[in-house]
Coordinates of C-alpha atoms in Angstrom, one line a residue:
M1328 CA -36.1 3.4 19.5
L1329 CA -37.3 5.5 22.4
L1330 CA -40.2 8.1 22.4
R1331 CA -40.0 11.0 24.8
V1332 CA -42.7 13.7 25.1
F1333 CA -41.9 17.2 26.2
L1334 CA -44.8 19.7 26.4
G1335 CA -46.7 17.9 23.6
L1336 CA -43.6 17.6 21.4
V1337 CA -42.6 14.0 20.5
V1338 CA -38.9 13.5 20.3
V1339 CA -37.5 10.3 18.7
V1340 CA -34.3 9.1 20.3
A1341 CA -32.4 6.4 18.4
A1342 CA -30.8 3.9 20.8
A1343 CA -27.2 2.9 20.0
A1344 CA -26.8 -0.5 18.4
L1345 CA -25.3 -3.3 20.5
D1346 CA -22.1 -4.5 18.9
I1347 CA -21.7 -8.3 18.4
G1348 CA -18.8 -10.1 16.9
V1349 CA -19.1 -13.7 15.7
Q1350 CA -16.6 -15.8 13.9
R1351 CA -17.4 -17.0 10.4
G1352 CA -19.1 -20.4 10.4
Q1353 CA -20.5 -20.0 13.9
D1354 CA -24.2 -19.7 14.8
H1355 CA -25.9 -16.7 16.5
T1356 CA -29.3 -16.0 18.0
F1357 CA -30.6 -12.5 18.0
Q1358 CA -33.0 -12.0 20.8
C1359 CA -36.2 -9.9 20.2
D1360 CA -36.6 -8.4 23.7
F1361 CA -39.8 -6.5 23.0
P1362 CA -42.3 -8.0 25.5
I1363 CA -45.4 -9.8 24.2
A1364 CA -48.5 -10.1 26.3
S1365 CA -49.5 -13.7 27.0
G1366 CA -52.4 -15.0 24.8
L1367 CA -52.3 -12.3 22.2
T1368 CA -51.8 -12.9 18.5
Y1369 CA -48.8 -11.0 17.2
V1370 CA -46.7 -10.2 14.2
V1371 CA -42.9 -10.2 14.3
N1372 CA -40.7 -8.7 11.6
W1373 CA -36.9 -8.9 11.5
Y1374 CA -34.9 -6.3 9.5
K1375 CA -31.3 -6.2 8.3
D1376 CA -30.0 -2.8 7.4
G1377 CA -33.6 -1.5 7.3
T1378 CA -34.8 -4.2 4.9
D1379 CA -37.5 -6.7 5.9
I1380 CA -36.0 -10.2 5.9
M1381 CA -38.6 -12.1 7.9
N1382 CA -42.3 -11.9 8.7
Y1383 CA -44.2 -14.1 11.1
L1384 CA -47.8 -14.2 12.2
S1385 CA -48.1 -16.2 15.4
T1386 CA -51.2 -18.1 14.2
E1387 CA -49.1 -19.6 11.3
D1388 CA -46.8 -22.5 11.5
E1389 CA -43.7 -21.0 9.9
P1390 CA -42.2 -17.6 9.2
T1391 CA -41.6 -16.2 5.8
F1392 CA -38.0 -15.2 4.9
T1393 CA -37.1 -12.9 2.1
G1394 CA -34.0 -11.6 0.3
D1395 CA -30.7 -13.3 1.0
F1396 CA -32.4 -15.4 3.7
E1397 CA -35.1 -16.9 1.5
D1398 CA -34.7 -20.7 1.3
R1399 CA -31.4 -20.5 3.2
P1400 CA -30.8 -23.5 5.4
G1401 CA -30.2 -22.9 9.1
V1402 CA -32.3 -19.7 9.4
Q1403 CA -35.2 -20.0 11.8
L1404 CA -37.4 -18.4 14.4
A1405 CA -37.0 -19.6 18.0
G1406 CA -38.0 -18.9 21.5
S1407 CA -41.3 -19.0 23.4
P1408 CA -43.1 -17.0 22.2
R1409 CA -41.4 -17.4 18.8
K1410 CA -39.6 -14.1 18.0
D1411 CA -35.8 -14.7 18.2
L1412 CA -33.9 -14.9 15.0
V1413 CA -31.4 -17.8 14.6
I1414 CA -28.8 -17.7 11.8
Q1415 CA -26.5 -20.8 11.5
N1416 CA -23.2 -20.9 9.7
L1417 CA -22.7 -17.1 9.6
Q1418 CA -20.9 -15.7 6.6
I1419 CA -19.1 -12.4 6.0
A1420 CA -22.0 -11.1 4.0
D1421 CA -24.3 -11.5 7.0
A1422 CA -22.7 -8.6 8.8
G1423 CA -25.0 -5.6 9.3
E1424 CA -27.6 -4.1 11.5
Y1425 CA -30.5 -6.3 12.8
H1426 CA -33.6 -5.5 14.8
C1427 CA -37.1 -6.9 15.4
S1428 CA -40.4 -5.2 15.3
V1429 CA -43.4 -6.6 17.1
T1430 CA -47.1 -5.8 16.6
E1431 CA -49.7 -7.3 18.9
L1432 CA -53.3 -7.8 17.6
G1433 CA -56.4 -7.5 19.7
A1434 CA -57.6 -5.5 22.8
G1435 CA -54.8 -3.8 24.7
A1436 CA -52.3 -4.5 21.9
Q1437 CA -49.0 -2.7 21.8
S1438 CA -46.2 -2.5 19.2
G1439 CA -42.6 -1.5 19.2
D1440 CA -39.0 -2.4 18.3
G1441 CA -36.5 -4.6 20.1
T1442 CA -32.8 -3.9 20.6
M1443 CA -30.7 -2.9 17.6
Y1444 CA -27.7 -5.2 16.9
Q1445 CA -24.7 -4.4 14.9
L1446 CA -23.2 -7.7 13.7
M1447 CA -19.6 -8.2 12.6
V1448 CA -18.6 -11.6 11.2
F1449 CA -14.9 -12.0 11.5
D1450 CA -12.1 -14.3 10.5
L1451 CA -9.2 -14.7 12.9
P1452 CA -5.7 -13.8 11.4
S1453 CA -3.6 -16.5 9.8
V1454 CA -0.1 -15.2 9.4
T1455 CA 2.7 -15.9 6.8
I1456 CA 6.1 -14.3 6.3
S1457 CA 7.6 -13.9 2.9
G1458 CA 11.1 -15.4 2.6
G1459 CA 13.4 -16.7 5.3
P1460 CA 15.1 -18.0 7.2
Y1461 CA 17.9 -15.5 6.3
E1462 CA 21.7 -15.8 6.4
L1463 CA 23.3 -12.5 5.9
G1464 CA 26.7 -10.9 6.0
E1465 CA 27.6 -7.8 8.0
G1466 CA 26.7 -4.6 6.2
E1467 CA 24.0 -6.3 4.1
S1468 CA 20.3 -5.4 4.2
M1469 CA 17.1 -7.4 4.8
T1470 CA 13.5 -6.7 3.8
T1471 CA 10.7 -9.1 4.7
I1472 CA 6.9 -8.8 4.5
C1473 CA 4.3 -10.1 6.9
R1474 CA 0.8 -11.1 5.5
A1475 CA -2.4 -12.2 7.2
N1476 CA -5.7 -13.6 5.9
S1477 CA -8.3 -12.0 8.2
H1478 CA -11.5 -10.1 8.3
P1479 CA -11.5 -7.2 9.1
P1480 CA -7.9 -6.6 7.9
S1481 CA -5.1 -6.8 10.5
N1482 CA -2.6 -4.4 11.9
F1483 CA 1.0 -5.7 12.0
T1484 CA 3.7 -5.4 14.7
W1485 CA 7.3 -6.7 14.3
T1486 CA 9.2 -7.5 17.5
L1487 CA 13.0 -7.5 16.9
P1488 CA 15.6 -9.7 18.8
S1489 CA 16.6 -6.5 20.7
G1490 CA 13.0 -6.1 22.0
D1491 CA 12.4 -3.1 19.8
V1492 CA 9.1 -2.8 18.0
S1493 CA 8.3 -1.8 14.5
E1494 CA 4.8 -1.1 13.2
G1495 CA 3.6 -2.2 9.7
A1496 CA 3.7 -5.2 7.5
S1497 CA 7.0 -4.6 5.9
L1498 CA 10.3 -4.7 7.9
Q1499 CA 13.6 -3.5 6.5
I1500 CA 17.0 -3.6 8.4
K1501 CA 19.9 -1.9 6.8
N1502 CA 23.7 -2.4 7.4
M1503 CA 23.2 -5.6 9.4
T1504 CA 25.5 -6.3 12.3
L1505 CA 26.0 -9.3 14.6
A1506 CA 23.6 -7.7 17.0
D1507 CA 20.8 -8.0 14.5
A1508 CA 20.9 -11.9 14.4
G1509 CA 18.1 -13.7 16.2
T1510 CA 14.3 -14.3 16.0
Y1511 CA 12.0 -11.8 14.4
R1512 CA 8.3 -12.1 15.3
C1513 CA 5.4 -10.6 13.3
T1514 CA 2.1 -10.3 15.1
A1515 CA -1.2 -9.6 13.3
D1516 CA -4.2 -8.3 15.2
N1517 CA -7.6 -7.4 13.7
G1518 CA -9.4 -6.5 16.9
Y1519 CA -11.1 -9.8 17.3
G1520 CA -8.0 -12.0 17.7
S1521 CA -4.3 -12.1 17.0
A1522 CA -1.7 -14.6 15.6
Y1523 CA 2.1 -14.5 15.0
E1524 CA 4.8 -16.1 13.0
T1525 CA 8.6 -15.9 13.3
V1526 CA 11.6 -15.9 11.0
Q1527 CA 15.2 -16.6 12.0
V1528 CA 18.1 -14.4 10.9
T1529 CA 21.7 -15.6 11.3
M1530 CA 24.9 -13.8 10.4
K1531 CA 27.6 -15.3 8.1
E1532 CA 31.0 -15.9 9.6
K1533 CA 33.4 -13.2 8.3
V1534 CA 35.8 -14.6 5.7
I1535 CA 39.4 -13.4 6.0
G1536 CA 41.1 -12.6 2.7
G1537 CA 44.5 -14.1 1.7
S1538 CA 46.4 -10.9 2.4
D1539 CA 44.8 -10.7 5.8
V1540 CA 45.8 -14.3 6.5
M1541 CA 49.4 -13.5 5.6
R1542 CA 49.3 -10.4 7.8
V1543 CA 47.8 -12.3 10.7
Q1544 CA 49.8 -15.6 10.3
G1545 CA 53.1 -13.9 9.2
L1546 CA 53.3 -11.6 12.2
P1547 CA 54.7 -14.1 14.7
V1548 CA 57.3 -15.3 12.1
M1549 CA 58.4 -11.7 11.4
L1550 CA 58.8 -11.1 15.2
L1551 CA 60.9 -14.2 15.6
L1552 CA 63.1 -13.2 12.6
I1553 CA 63.7 -9.7 14.1
A1554 CA 64.4 -11.3 17.5
S1555 CA 66.9 -13.7 16.0
L1556 CA 68.8 -10.8 14.3
L1557 CA 68.8 -8.6 17.4
L1558 CA 69.7 -11.4 19.9
P1559 CA 73.5 -11.5 18.9
V1560 CA 73.7 -7.8 19.3
F1561 CA 72.4 -7.9 22.8
L1562 CA 74.7 -10.8 23.7
S1563 CA 77.9 -9.1 22.4

């Protein structure tokens, strides 16, 4: 937070939070960048979403954590002087806005806030496709759905064998032709990472009916018969 004075008027300017993305299960250290004068006793408080989660007086051995961080393993104060907040094994519920507040004690003491951090704890996408592989006949339809376990939720893009792109988790192809055969790829992207899965589509060989076979196979025989009947006429 910045304080600006114009003709005796104090204007409070809220600084934009610094966005931080950390994968679930990883550790992160929030730096309290408010400077502390050497040799002074000081108090550090850390806040999450405006609620006090830690209090530390520099003459004491350990900080006091409250709320969701009380008695939680892997949460500690680090640095020299001790003012940086360390959270190990981050979970989705740890997402939020963090900042420190420092109060010096004694002559010449100052106080103020450090940088505001906006933490997002994410899961990378893990993609599955319902159904498949598919074997379809010409003229048939296909509907398949792409799913992803991720946080935040993913956006989906299908890439077709032709190179065309379709947006959305669900893909439907109507009136299939031989040109629709091939590999279909679904890509999930949640802004922190992406992953993809593929499904194979093949087309059935066209089955020729009995009457079609007779027409196809009987044509040469019929031509030979006609030729045998007309040959004597031409020779006479």
